[in-house]
Tab-separated table of N, CA, C and O in Angstrom:
chain	number	residue	atom	x	y	z
A	1	MET	N	104.731	10.582	26.877
A	1	MET	CA	104.298	10.684	25.623
A	1	MET	C	105.710	9.588	25.243
A	1	MET	O	106.790	9.634	25.823
A	2	THR	N	105.527	8.262	24.745
A	2	THR	CA	106.104	7.455	24.394
A	2	THR	C	106.442	6.866	23.336
A	2	THR	O	105.829	7.757	21.679
A	3	HIS	N	107.388	6.696	22.685
A	3	HIS	CA	107.836	6.709	20.857
A	3	HIS	C	108.102	5.138	20.974
A	3	HIS	O	108.284	4.278	21.430
A	4	SER	N	107.464	4.656	19.434
A	4	SER	CA	107.473	3.766	19.083
A	4	SER	C	109.995	2.961	18.998
A	4	SER	O	110.749	4.006	19.135
A	5	LYS	N	109.938	1.702	19.876
A	5	LYS	CA	111.167	2.134	19.927
A	5	LYS	C	111.834	2.830	18.196
A	5	LYS	O	113.481	2.560	18.238
A	6	SER	N	111.158	2.003	16.761
A	6	SER	CA	112.414	2.172	16.098
A	6	SER	C	112.332	4.005	16.300
A	6	SER	O	113.387	4.460	15.194
A	7	ARG	N	111.589	4.927	16.563
A	7	ARG	CA	111.432	5.992	16.828
A	7	ARG	C	112.503	6.337	17.230
A	7	ARG	O	113.271	7.052	16.899
A	8	GLN	N	113.059	5.626	18.286
A	8	GLN	CA	113.771	6.002	19.159
A	8	GLN	C	115.105	5.598	19.056
A	8	GLN	O	115.910	6.524	18.954
A	9	GLN	N	115.286	4.663	18.576
A	9	GLN	CA	116.330	4.750	17.602
A	9	GLN	C	117.064	5.219	16.350
A	9	GLN	O	118.305	5.577	16.150
A	10	ALA	N	115.683	5.403	15.781
A	10	ALA	CA	116.452	6.743	14.738
A	10	ALA	C	116.695	8.453	16.289
A	10	ALA	O	117.411	9.233	14.582
A	11	GLU	N	115.905	9.017	16.447
A	11	GLU	CA	116.779	10.320	17.122
A	11	GLU	C	118.291	9.715	17.600
A	11	GLU	O	119.238	10.770	17.164
A	12	ILE	N	118.171	8.490	18.140
A	12	ILE	CA	119.522	8.501	18.298
A	12	ILE	C	120.609	8.340	17.659
A	12	ILE	O	122.112	8.701	17.966
A	13	ALA	N	120.058	7.984	16.463
A	13	ALA	CA	120.734	7.768	15.181
A	13	ALA	C	121.647	9.590	14.700
A	13	ALA	O	122.414	9.740	14.346
A	14	PHE	N	120.290	9.837	14.782
A	14	PHE	CA	120.481	11.069	14.205
A	14	PHE	C	121.617	12.020	15.637
A	14	PHE	O	122.001	13.019	14.890
A	15	ASP	N	121.098	11.835	16.699
A	15	ASP	CA	121.924	12.696	17.813
A	15	ASP	C	123.151	12.496	17.454
A	15	ASP	O	124.023	12.910	17.476
A	16	ARG	N	123.742	11.298	17.346
A	16	ARG	CA	124.934	10.715	16.596
A	16	ARG	C	125.363	11.679	15.806
A	16	ARG	O	126.346	12.287	15.260
A	17	VAL	N	124.646	11.441	13.923
A	17	VAL	CA	126.250	12.358	13.525
A	17	VAL	C	125.065	13.609	14.239
A	17	VAL	O	126.310	14.137	12.708
A	18	GLN	N	124.058	14.836	14.117
A	18	GLN	CA	124.613	15.603	14.208
A	18	GLN	C	125.666	16.149	15.274
A	18	GLN	O	126.831	16.584	15.358
A	19	SER	N	125.978	15.038	16.344
A	19	SER	CA	127.177	15.460	16.946
A	19	SER	C	128.157	15.385	16.716
A	19	SER	O	128.896	16.404	16.863
A	20	GLN	N	128.665	14.090	15.574
A	20	GLN	CA	129.750	14.696	14.237
A	20	GLN	C	130.204	15.567	13.910
A	20	GLN	O	130.784	15.781	13.429
A	21	PHE	N	129.264	15.879	13.414
A	21	PHE	CA	128.701	17.156	12.564
A	21	PHE	C	129.367	18.894	13.640
A	21	PHE	O	130.067	19.804	12.113
A	22	PHE	N	128.405	18.270	14.302
A	22	PHE	CA	129.674	19.741	14.958
A	22	PHE	C	130.655	19.668	15.643
A	22	PHE	O	131.604	20.769	16.086
A	23	ALA	N	131.412	18.201	16.271
A	23	ALA	CA	132.708	18.076	15.776
A	23	ALA	C	133.556	18.546	15.422
A	23	ALA	O	134.255	19.015	15.058
A	24	ARG	N	133.443	18.057	13.576
A	24	ARG	CA	134.162	18.541	13.035
A	24	ARG	C	134.073	20.177	12.704
A	24	ARG	O	135.706	20.444	11.907
A	25	GLY	N	133.129	20.450	12.700
A	25	GLY	CA	132.703	22.110	12.544
A	25	GLY	C	134.213	22.807	13.510
A	25	GLY	O	134.583	23.396	13.070
A	26	GLN	N	133.857	22.399	14.911
A	26	GLN	CA	134.669	22.613	15.211
A	26	GLN	C	135.903	22.215	15.365
A	26	GLN	O	136.746	23.585	15.858
A	27	ALA	N	136.265	21.023	15.065
A	27	ALA	CA	137.398	20.657	14.780
A	27	ALA	C	138.866	21.905	13.378
A	27	ALA	O	139.625	21.933	13.644
A	28	ALA	N	137.025	21.742	12.233
A	28	ALA	CA	137.449	22.225	11.053
A	28	ALA	C	137.828	23.942	11.495
A	28	ALA	O	139.401	25.198	11.157
A	29	GLU	N	137.378	24.952	12.998
A	29	GLU	CA	137.231	25.673	13.381
A	29	GLU	C	138.636	25.630	13.992
A	29	GLU	O	139.694	27.009	13.949
A	30	GLU	N	139.208	24.992	15.336
A	30	GLU	CA	140.286	25.058	16.013
A	30	GLU	C	141.287	24.803	14.622
A	30	GLU	O	142.765	25.540	14.687
A	31	LEU	N	141.431	24.165	13.650
A	31	LEU	CA	142.781	23.871	12.734
A	31	LEU	C	142.618	25.358	11.451
A	31	LEU	O	143.905	26.321	11.475
A	32	GLN	N	141.544	26.566	11.699
A	32	GLN	CA	141.746	27.590	11.042
A	32	GLN	C	142.494	28.411	11.888
A	32	GLN	O	143.222	29.392	11.110
A	33	THR	N	142.416	28.376	12.748
A	33	THR	CA	142.876	29.404	14.100
A	33	THR	C	144.802	28.761	14.548
A	33	THR	O	145.478	29.476	14.554
A	34	GLU	N	144.312	27.466	14.408
A	34	GLU	CA	146.389	26.940	14.487
A	34	GLU	C	146.180	27.713	13.530
A	34	GLU	O	148.195	28.336	13.332
A	35	GLU	N	146.123	27.817	11.858
A	35	GLU	CA	146.947	28.473	11.180
A	35	GLU	C	147.269	29.475	11.024
A	35	GLU	O	148.466	29.340	10.174
A	36	GLN	N	146.241	30.774	10.918
A	36	GLN	CA	146.067	31.952	11.448
A	36	GLN	C	147.602	32.437	12.149
A	36	GLN	O	147.834	33.366	11.714
A	37	ALA	N	147.311	31.518	13.745
A	37	ALA	CA	147.876	31.876	14.521
A	37	ALA	C	149.678	31.658	13.903
A	37	ALA	O	150.557	32.609	13.636
A	38	ARG	N	149.986	30.015	13.140
A	38	ARG	CA	151.366	30.114	12.914
A	38	ARG	C	151.987	31.708	11.463
A	38	ARG	O	153.020	31.827	11.127
A	39	GLN	N	150.609	31.803	10.421
A	39	GLN	CA	151.233	32.715	9.113
A	39	GLN	C	151.743	34.103	10.261
A	39	GLN	O	152.282	34.397	9.473
A	40	ALA	N	151.192	34.719	10.953
A	40	ALA	CA	151.509	34.966	12.357
A	40	ALA	C	152.992	35.498	12.337
A	40	ALA	O	153.381	36.267	12.432
A	41	LYS	N	152.587	33.791	13.075
A	41	LYS	CA	154.534	34.155	13.596
A	41	LYS	C	154.916	33.889	13.128
A	41	LYS	O	156.814	34.822	12.926
A	42	THR	N	154.779	33.120	11.558
A	42	THR	CA	155.570	33.429	10.719
A	42	THR	C	156.101	34.714	9.522
A	42	THR	O	157.256	34.858	9.708
A	43	GLN	N	155.321	35.155	9.542
A	43	GLN	CA	155.438	37.293	10.039
A	43	GLN	C	155.632	36.933	10.522
A	43	GLN	O	157.049	38.544	9.584
A	44	ARG	N	156.279	37.003	11.417
A	44	ARG	CA	156.863	38.726	12.564
A	44	ARG	C	157.841	37.997	12.895
A	44	ARG	O	159.328	38.688	12.273
A	45	LEU	N	158.804	36.367	11.520
A	45	LEU	CA	160.007	35.976	12.806
A	45	LEU	C	160.428	36.814	11.222
A	45	LEU	O	161.919	36.562	10.705
A	46	ARG	N	159.750	36.708	9.389
A	46	ARG	CA	160.620	36.958	9.041
A	46	ARG	C	160.406	38.494	8.891
A	46	ARG	O	161.706	38.854	8.435
A	47	GLU	N	159.669	39.769	9.541
A	47	GLU	CA	159.879	40.733	9.139
A	47	GLU	C	161.640	41.102	10.164
A	47	GLU	O	162.301	41.737	10.080
A	48	ALA	N	161.780	40.050	11.644
A	48	ALA	CA	162.617	41.024	12.164
A	48	ALA	C	163.748	39.929	11.560
A	48	ALA	O	164.516	40.790	12.341
A	49	ARG	N	164.029	39.090	10.833
A	49	ARG	CA	164.920	38.548	10.677
A	49	ARG	C	165.437	39.690	9.307
A	49	ARG	O	166.016	39.903	9.511
A	50	LEU	N	164.842	40.602	8.567
A	50	LEU	CA	164.619	41.497	7.555
A	50	LEU	C	165.244	42.737	8.282
A	50	LEU	O	166.181	43.673	7.384
A	51	ALA	N	164.342	42.558	9.566
A	51	ALA	CA	165.503	44.064	10.423
A	51	ALA	C	166.711	43.300	10.282
A	51	ALA	O	167.226	44.841	10.113
A	52	ARG	N	166.734	42.048	11.143
A	52	ARG	CA	168.385	42.143	11.557
A	52	ARG	C	169.345	42.567	9.858
A	52	ARG	O	170.613	43.390	10.468
A	53	ASP	N	169.025	41.454	9.191
A	53	ASP	CA	169.801	41.612	8.126
A	53	ASP	C	170.111	42.799	7.856
A	53	ASP	O	171.429	43.656	7.573
A	54	GLU	N	168.743	44.286	7.710
A	54	GLU	CA	169.019	45.074	7.820
A	54	GLU	C	170.107	46.030	8.732
A	54	GLU	O	170.844	46.316	8.269
A	55	ALA	N	169.708	45.434	9.438
A	55	ALA	CA	171.038	45.602	10.405
A	55	ALA	C	172.973	45.736	10.216
A	55	ALA	O	173.725	46.734	10.470
A	56	GLU	N	172.362	44.761	10.141
A	56	GLU	CA	173.947	44.002	9.727
A	56	GLU	C	174.953	44.967	8.709
A	56	GLU	O	175.901	45.162	8.175
A	57	TYR	N	173.225	44.397	7.609
A	57	TYR	CA	173.978	45.922	6.014
A	57	TYR	C	174.313	47.007	6.121
A	57	TYR	O	175.094	47.393	6.085
A	58	GLN	N	173.610	47.471	7.042
A	58	GLN	CA	174.703	48.833	7.996
A	58	GLN	C	175.118	49.495	8.474
A	58	GLN	O	175.880	50.188	8.055
A	59	THR	N	176.198	48.214	9.170
A	59	THR	CA	176.640	49.155	9.774
A	59	THR	C	177.908	48.123	8.640
A	59	THR	O	179.185	48.796	9.501
A	60	ARG	N	178.196	47.938	8.140
A	60	ARG	CA	179.247	47.140	7.534
A	60	ARG	C	179.876	48.325	6.899
A	60	ARG	O	179.566	49.227	6.119
């Protein structure tokens, strides 16, 4: 079954737009994952700093 040239062009354009849409979604997920990892690391560092400061305070 053959399609008209304009139909083929429209399908190619749609595939391109659809690919861009999914790529944006994947990029957004990656950014969100990185942000969550950054927040978790910041929290761990904050807790470690507070524990260190508390230990230093207790030894005085």
